[in-house]
Amino acid sequence: MENTKGTSAEGMGFNQDKDASNKGQSKKTDKKKWTNKASLKSDGREVLLKVAGIEYKEPGKRQRLAIASIVLGGNLLLVIATVLYFYNPAFKAFITTVGK
């Protein structure tokens, strides 16, 4: 009965092997989990134009996607307007009226 009063660490089965494994895990958790990858990539981008201390760098993936979407959307609107102009007399009259 004398051994029933132990420390909480002994009661949980504390040994040095577990302590060593916990230290290894704490080193892993100390690493920075969230890194700003965009800032790392932005430094590696190629400088396309440099005028008076201002650098124009190659656009990133998101910027290229946004610009491409805008250009393709505008082209689609132009194609639809052209088709409507040739096949819909009301739209042709509207364009003629607006153009005056």
GROMACS .gro file of N, CA, C and O in nm:
model
  400
    1MET      N    1   0.080  -0.119   0.000
    1MET     CA    2   0.000   0.000   0.000
    1MET      C    3   0.084   0.126   0.000
    1MET      O    4   0.035   0.231  -0.031
    2GLU      N    5   0.209   0.114   0.033
    2GLU     CA    6   0.295   0.230   0.036
    2GLU      C    7   0.314   0.289  -0.103
    2GLU      O    8   0.329   0.409  -0.119
    3ASN      N    9   0.308   0.210  -0.206
    3ASN     CA   10   0.334   0.257  -0.342
    3ASN      C   11   0.214   0.322  -0.407
    3ASN      O   12   0.222   0.369  -0.518
    4THR      N   13   0.100   0.325  -0.341
    4THR     CA   14  -0.019   0.383  -0.403
    4THR      C   15  -0.011   0.534  -0.415
    4THR      O   16  -0.079   0.592  -0.496
    5LYS      N   17   0.070   0.599  -0.334
    5LYS     CA   18   0.084   0.744  -0.342
    5LYS      C   19   0.205   0.778  -0.429
    5LYS      O   20   0.313   0.798  -0.381
    6GLY      N   21   0.183   0.787  -0.556
    6GLY     CA   22   0.291   0.824  -0.647
    6GLY      C   23   0.256   0.956  -0.714
    6GLY      O   24   0.147   1.010  -0.696
    7THR      N   25   0.347   1.008  -0.788
    7THR     CA   26   0.319   1.132  -0.860
    7THR      C   27   0.227   1.103  -0.978
    7THR      O   28   0.212   0.989  -1.020
    8SER      N   29   0.170   1.206  -1.029
    8SER     CA   30   0.078   1.187  -1.141
    8SER      C   31   0.152   1.133  -1.263
    8SER      O   32   0.097   1.059  -1.343
    9ALA      N   33   0.276   1.171  -1.277
    9ALA     CA   34   0.352   1.123  -1.391
    9ALA      C   35   0.377   0.973  -1.381
    9ALA      O   36   0.371   0.902  -1.480
   10GLU      N   37   0.400   0.926  -1.261
   10GLU     CA   38   0.421   0.782  -1.243
   10GLU      C   39   0.291   0.707  -1.262
   10GLU      O   40   0.290   0.598  -1.315
   11GLY      N   41   0.182   0.767  -1.224
   11GLY     CA   42   0.053   0.701  -1.238
   11GLY      C   43   0.012   0.687  -1.384
   11GLY      O   44  -0.058   0.595  -1.422
   12MET      N   45   0.060   0.776  -1.468
   12MET     CA   46   0.026   0.771  -1.609
   12MET      C   47   0.125   0.684  -1.687
   12MET      O   48   0.118   0.675  -1.808
   13GLY      N   49   0.217   0.622  -1.616
   13GLY     CA   50   0.314   0.537  -1.684
   13GLY      C   51   0.426   0.619  -1.745
   13GLY      O   52   0.470   0.592  -1.855
   14PHE      N   53   0.472   0.720  -1.677
   14PHE     CA   54   0.577   0.809  -1.726
   14PHE      C   55   0.708   0.734  -1.738
   14PHE      O   56   0.749   0.662  -1.649
   15ASN      N   57   0.773   0.747  -1.853
   15ASN     CA   58   0.909   0.697  -1.868
   15ASN      C   59   0.986   0.791  -1.960
   15ASN      O   60   0.930   0.877  -2.024
   16GLN      N   61   1.114   0.773  -1.967
   16GLN     CA   62   1.198   0.866  -2.042
   16GLN      C   63   1.179   0.851  -2.193
   16GLN      O   64   1.201   0.944  -2.267
   17ASP      N   65   1.138   0.736  -2.241
   17ASP     CA   66   1.118   0.718  -2.385
   17ASP      C   67   1.004   0.806  -2.435
   17ASP      O   68   1.012   0.866  -2.541
   18LYS      N   69   0.897   0.815  -2.357
   18LYS     CA   70   0.786   0.901  -2.396
   18LYS      C   71   0.827   1.047  -2.394
   18LYS      O   72   0.787   1.125  -2.477
   19ASP      N   73   0.910   1.085  -2.296
   19ASP     CA   74   0.954   1.223  -2.285
   19ASP      C   75   1.039   1.260  -2.408
   19ASP      O   76   1.026   1.368  -2.463
   20ALA      N   77   1.124   1.170  -2.451
   20ALA     CA   78   1.208   1.196  -2.568
   20ALA      C   79   1.122   1.209  -2.694
   20ALA      O   80   1.147   1.293  -2.779
   21SER      N   81   1.019   1.126  -2.706
   21SER     CA   82   0.934   1.134  -2.824
   21SER      C   83   0.851   1.263  -2.822
   21SER      O   84   0.824   1.321  -2.926
   22ASN      N   85   0.813   1.310  -2.705
   22ASN     CA   86   0.739   1.436  -2.696
   22ASN      C   87   0.827   1.554  -2.737
   22ASN      O   88   0.780   1.648  -2.798
   23LYS      N   89   0.955   1.549  -2.703
   23LYS     CA   90   1.044   1.657  -2.743
   23LYS      C   91   1.059   1.661  -2.894
   23LYS      O   92   1.064   1.767  -2.954
   24GLY      N   93   1.064   1.547  -2.957
   24GLY     CA   94   1.073   1.542  -3.102
   24GLY      C   95   0.948   1.600  -3.167
   24GLY      O   96   0.955   1.669  -3.268
   25GLN      N   97   0.833   1.574  -3.108
   25GLN     CA   98   0.709   1.627  -3.163
   25GLN      C   99   0.702   1.778  -3.143
   25GLN      O  100   0.653   1.850  -3.227
   26SER      N  101   0.751   1.826  -3.028
   26SER     CA  102   0.744   1.970  -3.004
   26SER      C  103   0.833   2.046  -3.102
   26SER      O  104   0.802   2.156  -3.141
   27LYS      N  105   0.942   1.985  -3.143
   27LYS     CA  106   1.027   2.051  -3.242
   27LYS      C  107   0.954   2.061  -3.375
   27LYS      O  108   0.966   2.158  -3.446
   28LYS      N  109   0.877   1.960  -3.410
   28LYS     CA  110   0.802   1.963  -3.534
   28LYS      C  111   0.691   2.068  -3.528
   28LYS      O  112   0.665   2.134  -3.626
   29THR      N  113   0.628   2.082  -3.414
   29THR     CA  114   0.518   2.178  -3.403
   29THR      C  115   0.569   2.321  -3.393
   29THR      O  116   0.495   2.414  -3.417
   30ASP      N  117   0.697   2.338  -3.357
   30ASP     CA  118   0.753   2.472  -3.350
   30ASP      C  119   0.775   2.532  -3.488
   30ASP      O  120   0.787   2.652  -3.502
   31LYS      N  121   0.778   2.447  -3.590
   31LYS     CA  122   0.796   2.498  -3.725
   31LYS      C  123   0.676   2.582  -3.765
   31LYS      O  124   0.564   2.559  -3.722
   32LYS      N  125   0.700   2.677  -3.850
   32LYS     CA  126   0.593   2.764  -3.896
   32LYS      C  127   0.506   2.687  -3.994
   32LYS      O  128   0.553   2.644  -4.100
   33LYS      N  129   0.382   2.663  -3.958
   33LYS     CA  130   0.294   2.583  -4.042
   33LYS      C  131   0.243   2.662  -4.161
   33LYS      O  132   0.232   2.609  -4.270
   34TRP      N  133   0.209   2.787  -4.142
   34TRP     CA  134   0.150   2.867  -4.249
   34TRP      C  135   0.256   2.962  -4.302
   34TRP      O  136   0.304   3.048  -4.234
   35THR      N  137   0.292   2.944  -4.426
   35THR     CA  138   0.388   3.033  -4.488
   35THR      C  139   0.320   3.103  -4.604
   35THR      O  140   0.230   3.050  -4.667
   36ASN      N  141   0.365   3.222  -4.630
   36ASN     CA  142   0.311   3.299  -4.741
   36ASN      C  143   0.388   3.261  -4.866
   36ASN      O  144   0.492   3.316  -4.895
   37LYS      N  145   0.336   3.164  -4.940
   37LYS     CA  146   0.406   3.115  -5.058
   37LYS      C  147   0.406   3.218  -5.169
   37LYS      O  148   0.495   3.221  -5.251
   38ALA      N  149   0.304   3.303  -5.172
   38ALA     CA  150   0.298   3.406  -5.277
   38ALA      C  151   0.415   3.503  -5.264
   38ALA      O  152   0.471   3.546  -5.363
   39SER      N  153   0.451   3.538  -5.140
   39SER     CA  154   0.562   3.631  -5.122
   39SER      C  155   0.694   3.566  -5.162
   39SER      O  156   0.783   3.633  -5.210
   40LEU      N  157   0.706   3.436  -5.142
   40LEU     CA  158   0.827   3.368  -5.183
   40LEU      C  159   0.838   3.362  -5.334
   40LEU      O  160   0.944   3.380  -5.391
   41LYS      N  161   0.728   3.339  -5.401
   41LYS     CA  162   0.728   3.331  -5.546
   41LYS      C  163   0.742   3.468  -5.610
   41LYS      O  164   0.795   3.481  -5.718
   42SER      N  165   0.689   3.572  -5.544
   42SER     CA  166   0.695   3.705  -5.604
   42SER      C  167   0.839   3.754  -5.619
   42SER      O  168   0.870   3.829  -5.709
   43ASP      N  169   0.928   3.709  -5.531
   43ASP     CA  170   1.067   3.749  -5.542
   43ASP      C  171   1.135   3.680  -5.660
   43ASP      O  172   1.230   3.733  -5.716
   44GLY      N  173   1.086   3.564  -5.698
   44GLY     CA  174   1.146   3.488  -5.805
   44GLY      C  175   1.093   3.524  -5.943
   44GLY      O  176   1.139   3.470  -6.042
   45ARG      N  177   0.997   3.616  -5.949
   45ARG     CA  178   0.939   3.652  -6.078
   45ARG      C  179   1.039   3.734  -6.159
   45ARG      O  180   1.117   3.811  -6.106
   46GLU      N  181   1.032   3.717  -6.289
   46GLU     CA  182   1.122   3.787  -6.379
   46GLU      C  183   1.078   3.932  -6.398
   46GLU      O  184   0.960   3.960  -6.415
   47VAL      N  185   1.174   4.025  -6.394
   47VAL     CA  186   1.145   4.166  -6.416
   47VAL      C  187   1.140   4.188  -6.567
   47VAL      O  188   1.236   4.165  -6.639
   48LEU      N  189   1.023   4.233  -6.616
   48LEU     CA  190   1.006   4.254  -6.759
   48LEU      C  191   1.046   4.393  -6.803
   48LEU      O  192   1.095   4.413  -6.913
   49LEU      N  193   1.023   4.494  -6.717
   49LEU     CA  194   1.051   4.633  -6.753
   49LEU      C  195   1.093   4.709  -6.628
   49LEU      O  196   1.031   4.694  -6.522
   50LYS      N  197   1.198   4.789  -6.641
   50LYS     CA  198   1.245   4.868  -6.527
   50LYS      C  199   1.268   5.011  -6.575
   50LYS      O  200   1.357   5.037  -6.655
   51VAL      N  201   1.183   5.104  -6.529
   51VAL     CA  202   1.191   5.243  -6.569
   51VAL      C  203   1.187   5.331  -6.445
   51VAL      O  204   1.094   5.322  -6.365
   52ALA      N  205   1.286   5.415  -6.428
   52ALA     CA  206   1.294   5.512  -6.318
   52ALA      C  207   1.271   5.448  -6.181
   52ALA      O  208   1.199   5.499  -6.098
   53GLY      N  209   1.330   5.332  -6.160
   53GLY     CA  210   1.319   5.266  -6.030
   53GLY      C  211   1.192   5.186  -6.010
   53GLY      O  212   1.174   5.122  -5.908
   54ILE      N  213   1.101   5.188  -6.106
   54ILE     CA  214   0.978   5.110  -6.098
   54ILE      C  215   0.996   4.984  -6.181
   54ILE      O  216   1.035   4.991  -6.298
   55GLU      N  217   0.970   4.871  -6.118
   55GLU     CA  218   0.986   4.743  -6.187
   55GLU      C  219   0.850   4.685  -6.221
   55GLU      O  220   0.761   4.682  -6.137
   56TYR      N  221   0.835   4.640  -6.344
   56TYR     CA  222   0.715   4.567  -6.383
   56TYR      C  223   0.755   4.421  -6.392
   56TYR      O  224   0.836   4.382  -6.475
   57LYS      N  225   0.698   4.340  -6.302
   57LYS     CA  226   0.732   4.199  -6.297
   57LYS      C  227   0.628   4.116  -6.371
   57LYS      O  228   0.517   4.161  -6.395
   58GLU      N  229   0.668   3.997  -6.407
   58GLU     CA  230   0.580   3.903  -6.474
   58GLU      C  231   0.457   3.879  -6.387
   58GLU      O  232   0.469   3.859  -6.266
   59PRO      N  233   0.335   3.884  -6.444
   59PRO     CA  234   0.215   3.865  -6.362
   59PRO      C  235   0.204   3.724  -6.307
   59PRO      O  236   0.252   3.628  -6.369
   60GLY      N  237   0.141   3.713  -6.191
   60GLY     CA  238   0.124   3.583  -6.128
   60GLY      C  239   0.010   3.504  -6.191
   60GLY      O  240  -0.059   3.551  -6.283
   61LYS      N  241  -0.011   3.385  -6.141
   61LYS     CA  242  -0.111   3.295  -6.198
   61LYS      C  243  -0.252   3.353  -6.185
   61LYS      O  244  -0.331   3.349  -6.280
   62ARG      N  245  -0.286   3.406  -6.069
   62ARG     CA  246  -0.421   3.463  -6.048
   62ARG      C  247  -0.445   3.583  -6.138
   62ARG      O  248  -0.553   3.600  -6.193
   63GLN      N  249  -0.344   3.668  -6.152
   63GLN     CA  250  -0.359   3.787  -6.234
   63GLN      C  251  -0.376   3.748  -6.381
   63GLN      O  252  -0.458   3.805  -6.452
   64ARG      N  253  -0.299   3.650  -6.427
   64ARG     CA  254  -0.314   3.604  -6.566
   64ARG      C  255  -0.452   3.544  -6.588
   64ARG      O  256  -0.514   3.566  -6.693
   65LEU      N  257  -0.502   3.470  -6.491
   65LEU     CA  258  -0.635   3.410  -6.503
   65LEU      C  259  -0.744   3.517  -6.509
   65LEU      O  260  -0.836   3.508  -6.589
   66ALA      N  261  -0.732   3.620  -6.426
   66ALA     CA  262  -0.831   3.728  -6.426
   66ALA      C  263  -0.830   3.805  -6.558
   66ALA      O  264  -0.935   3.831  -6.617
   67ILE      N  265  -0.711   3.838  -6.607
   67ILE     CA  266  -0.701   3.911  -6.733
   67ILE      C  267  -0.753   3.827  -6.848
   67ILE      O  268  -0.826   3.876  -6.935
   68ALA      N  269  -0.719   3.699  -6.851
   68ALA     CA  270  -0.766   3.611  -6.958
   68ALA      C  271  -0.918   3.598  -6.955
   68ALA      O  272  -0.983   3.597  -7.061
   69SER      N  273  -0.976   3.591  -6.836
   69SER     CA  274  -1.123   3.582  -6.824
   69SER      C  275  -1.190   3.708  -6.877
   69SER      O  276  -1.292   3.700  -6.947
   70ILE      N  277  -1.133   3.823  -6.845
   70ILE     CA  278  -1.189   3.950  -6.894
   70ILE      C  279  -1.180   3.959  -7.046
   70ILE      O  280  -1.278   3.996  -7.113
   71VAL      N  281  -1.066   3.921  -7.102
   71VAL     CA  282  -1.048   3.928  -7.248
   71VAL      C  283  -1.141   3.832  -7.319
   71VAL      O  284  -1.207   3.868  -7.417
   72LEU      N  285  -1.150   3.708  -7.270
   72LEU     CA  286  -1.239   3.610  -7.334
   72LEU      C  287  -1.385   3.650  -7.321
   72LEU      O  288  -1.464   3.632  -7.414
   73GLY      N  289  -1.423   3.705  -7.207
   73GLY     CA  290  -1.561   3.753  -7.189
   73GLY      C  291  -1.594   3.867  -7.284
   73GLY      O  292  -1.703   3.870  -7.343
   74GLY      N  293  -1.501   3.959  -7.301
   74GLY     CA  294  -1.522   4.070  -7.395
   74GLY      C  295  -1.534   4.021  -7.538
   74GLY      O  296  -1.619   4.069  -7.615
   75ASN      N  297  -1.450   3.925  -7.576
   75ASN     CA  298  -1.458   3.869  -7.711
   75ASN      C  299  -1.591   3.797  -7.733
   75ASN      O  300  -1.650   3.807  -7.841
   76LEU      N  301  -1.638   3.727  -7.634
   76LEU     CA  302  -1.767   3.658  -7.644
   76LEU      C  303  -1.881   3.759  -7.663
   76LEU      O  304  -1.970   3.738  -7.747
   77LEU      N  305  -1.876   3.870  -7.591
   77LEU     CA  306  -1.978   3.974  -7.608
   77LEU      C  307  -1.973   4.034  -7.748
   77LEU      O  308  -2.078   4.061  -7.809
   78LEU      N  309  -1.855   4.054  -7.802
   78LEU     CA  310  -1.843   4.107  -7.938
   78LEU      C  311  -1.899   4.009  -8.042
   78LEU      O  312  -1.965   4.050  -8.138
   79VAL      N  313  -1.873   3.882  -8.026
   79VAL     CA  314  -1.926   3.782  -8.119
   79VAL      C  315  -2.079   3.778  -8.112
   79VAL      O  316  -2.147   3.775  -8.216
   80ILE      N  317  -2.134   3.782  -7.991
   80ILE     CA  318  -2.280   3.782  -7.975
   80ILE      C  319  -2.341   3.908  -8.037
   80ILE      O  320  -2.443   3.901  -8.106
   81ALA      N  321  -2.277   4.023  -8.015
   81ALA     CA  322  -2.327   4.149  -8.072
   81ALA      C  323  -2.323   4.144  -8.225
   81ALA      O  324  -2.416   4.192  -8.293
   82THR      N  325  -2.218   4.086  -8.281
   82THR     CA  326  -2.207   4.076  -8.427
   82THR      C  327  -2.316   3.987  -8.485
   82THR      O  328  -2.379   4.020  -8.585
   83VAL      N  329  -2.339   3.873  -8.421
   83VAL     CA  330  -2.444   3.782  -8.467
   83VAL      C  331  -2.581   3.850  -8.457
   83VAL      O  332  -2.663   3.841  -8.551
   84LEU      N  333  -2.606   3.917  -8.346
   84LEU     CA  334  -2.735   3.988  -8.332
   84LEU      C  335  -2.749   4.099  -8.435
   84LEU      O  336  -2.859   4.122  -8.489
   85TYR      N  337  -2.641   4.167  -8.467
   85TYR     CA  338  -2.646   4.277  -8.563
   85TYR      C  339  -2.688   4.227  -8.702
   85TYR      O  340  -2.768   4.290  -8.771
   86PHE      N  341  -2.637   4.111  -8.743
   86PHE     CA  342  -2.667   4.059  -8.876
   86PHE      C  343  -2.800   3.984  -8.883
   86PHE      O  344  -2.863   3.980  -8.989
   87TYR      N  345  -2.847   3.926  -8.771
   87TYR     CA  346  -2.967   3.842  -8.777
   87TYR      C  347  -3.088   3.899  -8.706
   87TYR      O  348  -3.196   3.842  -8.714
   88ASN      N  349  -3.076   4.010  -8.635
   88ASN     CA  350  -3.189   4.068  -8.563
   88ASN      C  351  -3.206   4.214  -8.607
   88ASN      O  352  -3.127   4.301  -8.570
   89PRO      N  353  -3.314   4.243  -8.682
   89PRO     CA  354  -3.334   4.379  -8.733
   89PRO      C  355  -3.354   4.483  -8.621
   89PRO      O  356  -3.312   4.598  -8.635
   90ALA      N  357  -3.417   4.442  -8.511
   90ALA     CA  358  -3.438   4.537  -8.401
   90ALA      C  359  -3.304   4.579  -8.338
   90ALA      O  360  -3.284   4.696  -8.306
   91PHE      N  361  -3.215   4.484  -8.322
   91PHE     CA  362  -3.083   4.516  -8.265
   91PHE      C  363  -3.004   4.603  -8.363
   91PHE      O  364  -2.934   4.696  -8.322
   92LYS      N  365  -3.017   4.575  -8.494
   92LYS     CA  366  -2.949   4.656  -8.596
   92LYS      C  367  -3.001   4.800  -8.593
   92LYS      O  368  -2.922   4.896  -8.601
   93ALA      N  369  -3.132   4.816  -8.577
   93ALA     CA  370  -3.189   4.950  -8.568
   93ALA      C  371  -3.141   5.021  -8.441
   93ALA      O  372  -3.112   5.141  -8.441
   94PHE      N  373  -3.132   4.947  -8.330
   94PHE     CA  374  -3.082   5.004  -8.205
   94PHE      C  375  -2.938   5.053  -8.220
   94PHE      O  376  -2.904   5.164  -8.178
   95ILE      N  377  -2.851   4.973  -8.280
   95ILE     CA  378  -2.712   5.011  -8.299
   95ILE      C  379  -2.703   5.132  -8.391
   95ILE      O  380  -2.623   5.224  -8.368
   96THR      N  381  -2.783   5.134  -8.494
   96THR     CA  382  -2.783   5.247  -8.587
   96THR      C  383  -2.827   5.374  -8.517
   96THR      O  384  -2.770   5.482  -8.536
   97THR      N  385  -2.928   5.365  -8.430
   97THR     CA  386  -2.977   5.480  -8.355
   97THR      C  387  -2.873   5.529  -8.255
   97THR      O  388  -2.850   5.650  -8.241
   98VAL      N  389  -2.809   5.438  -8.185
   98VAL     CA  390  -2.708   5.476  -8.087
   98VAL      C  391  -2.586   5.537  -8.156
   98VAL      O  392  -2.524   5.630  -8.103
   99GLY      N  393  -2.555   5.488  -8.275
   99GLY     CA  394  -2.438   5.538  -8.347
   99GLY      C  395  -2.454   5.679  -8.402
   99GLY      O  396  -2.356   5.743  -8.437
  100LYS      N  397  -2.575   5.728  -8.410
  100LYS     CA  398  -2.598   5.863  -8.466
  100LYS      C  399  -2.565   5.967  -8.367
  100LYS      O  400  -2.551   6.019  -8.286
   0.00000   0.00000   0.00000
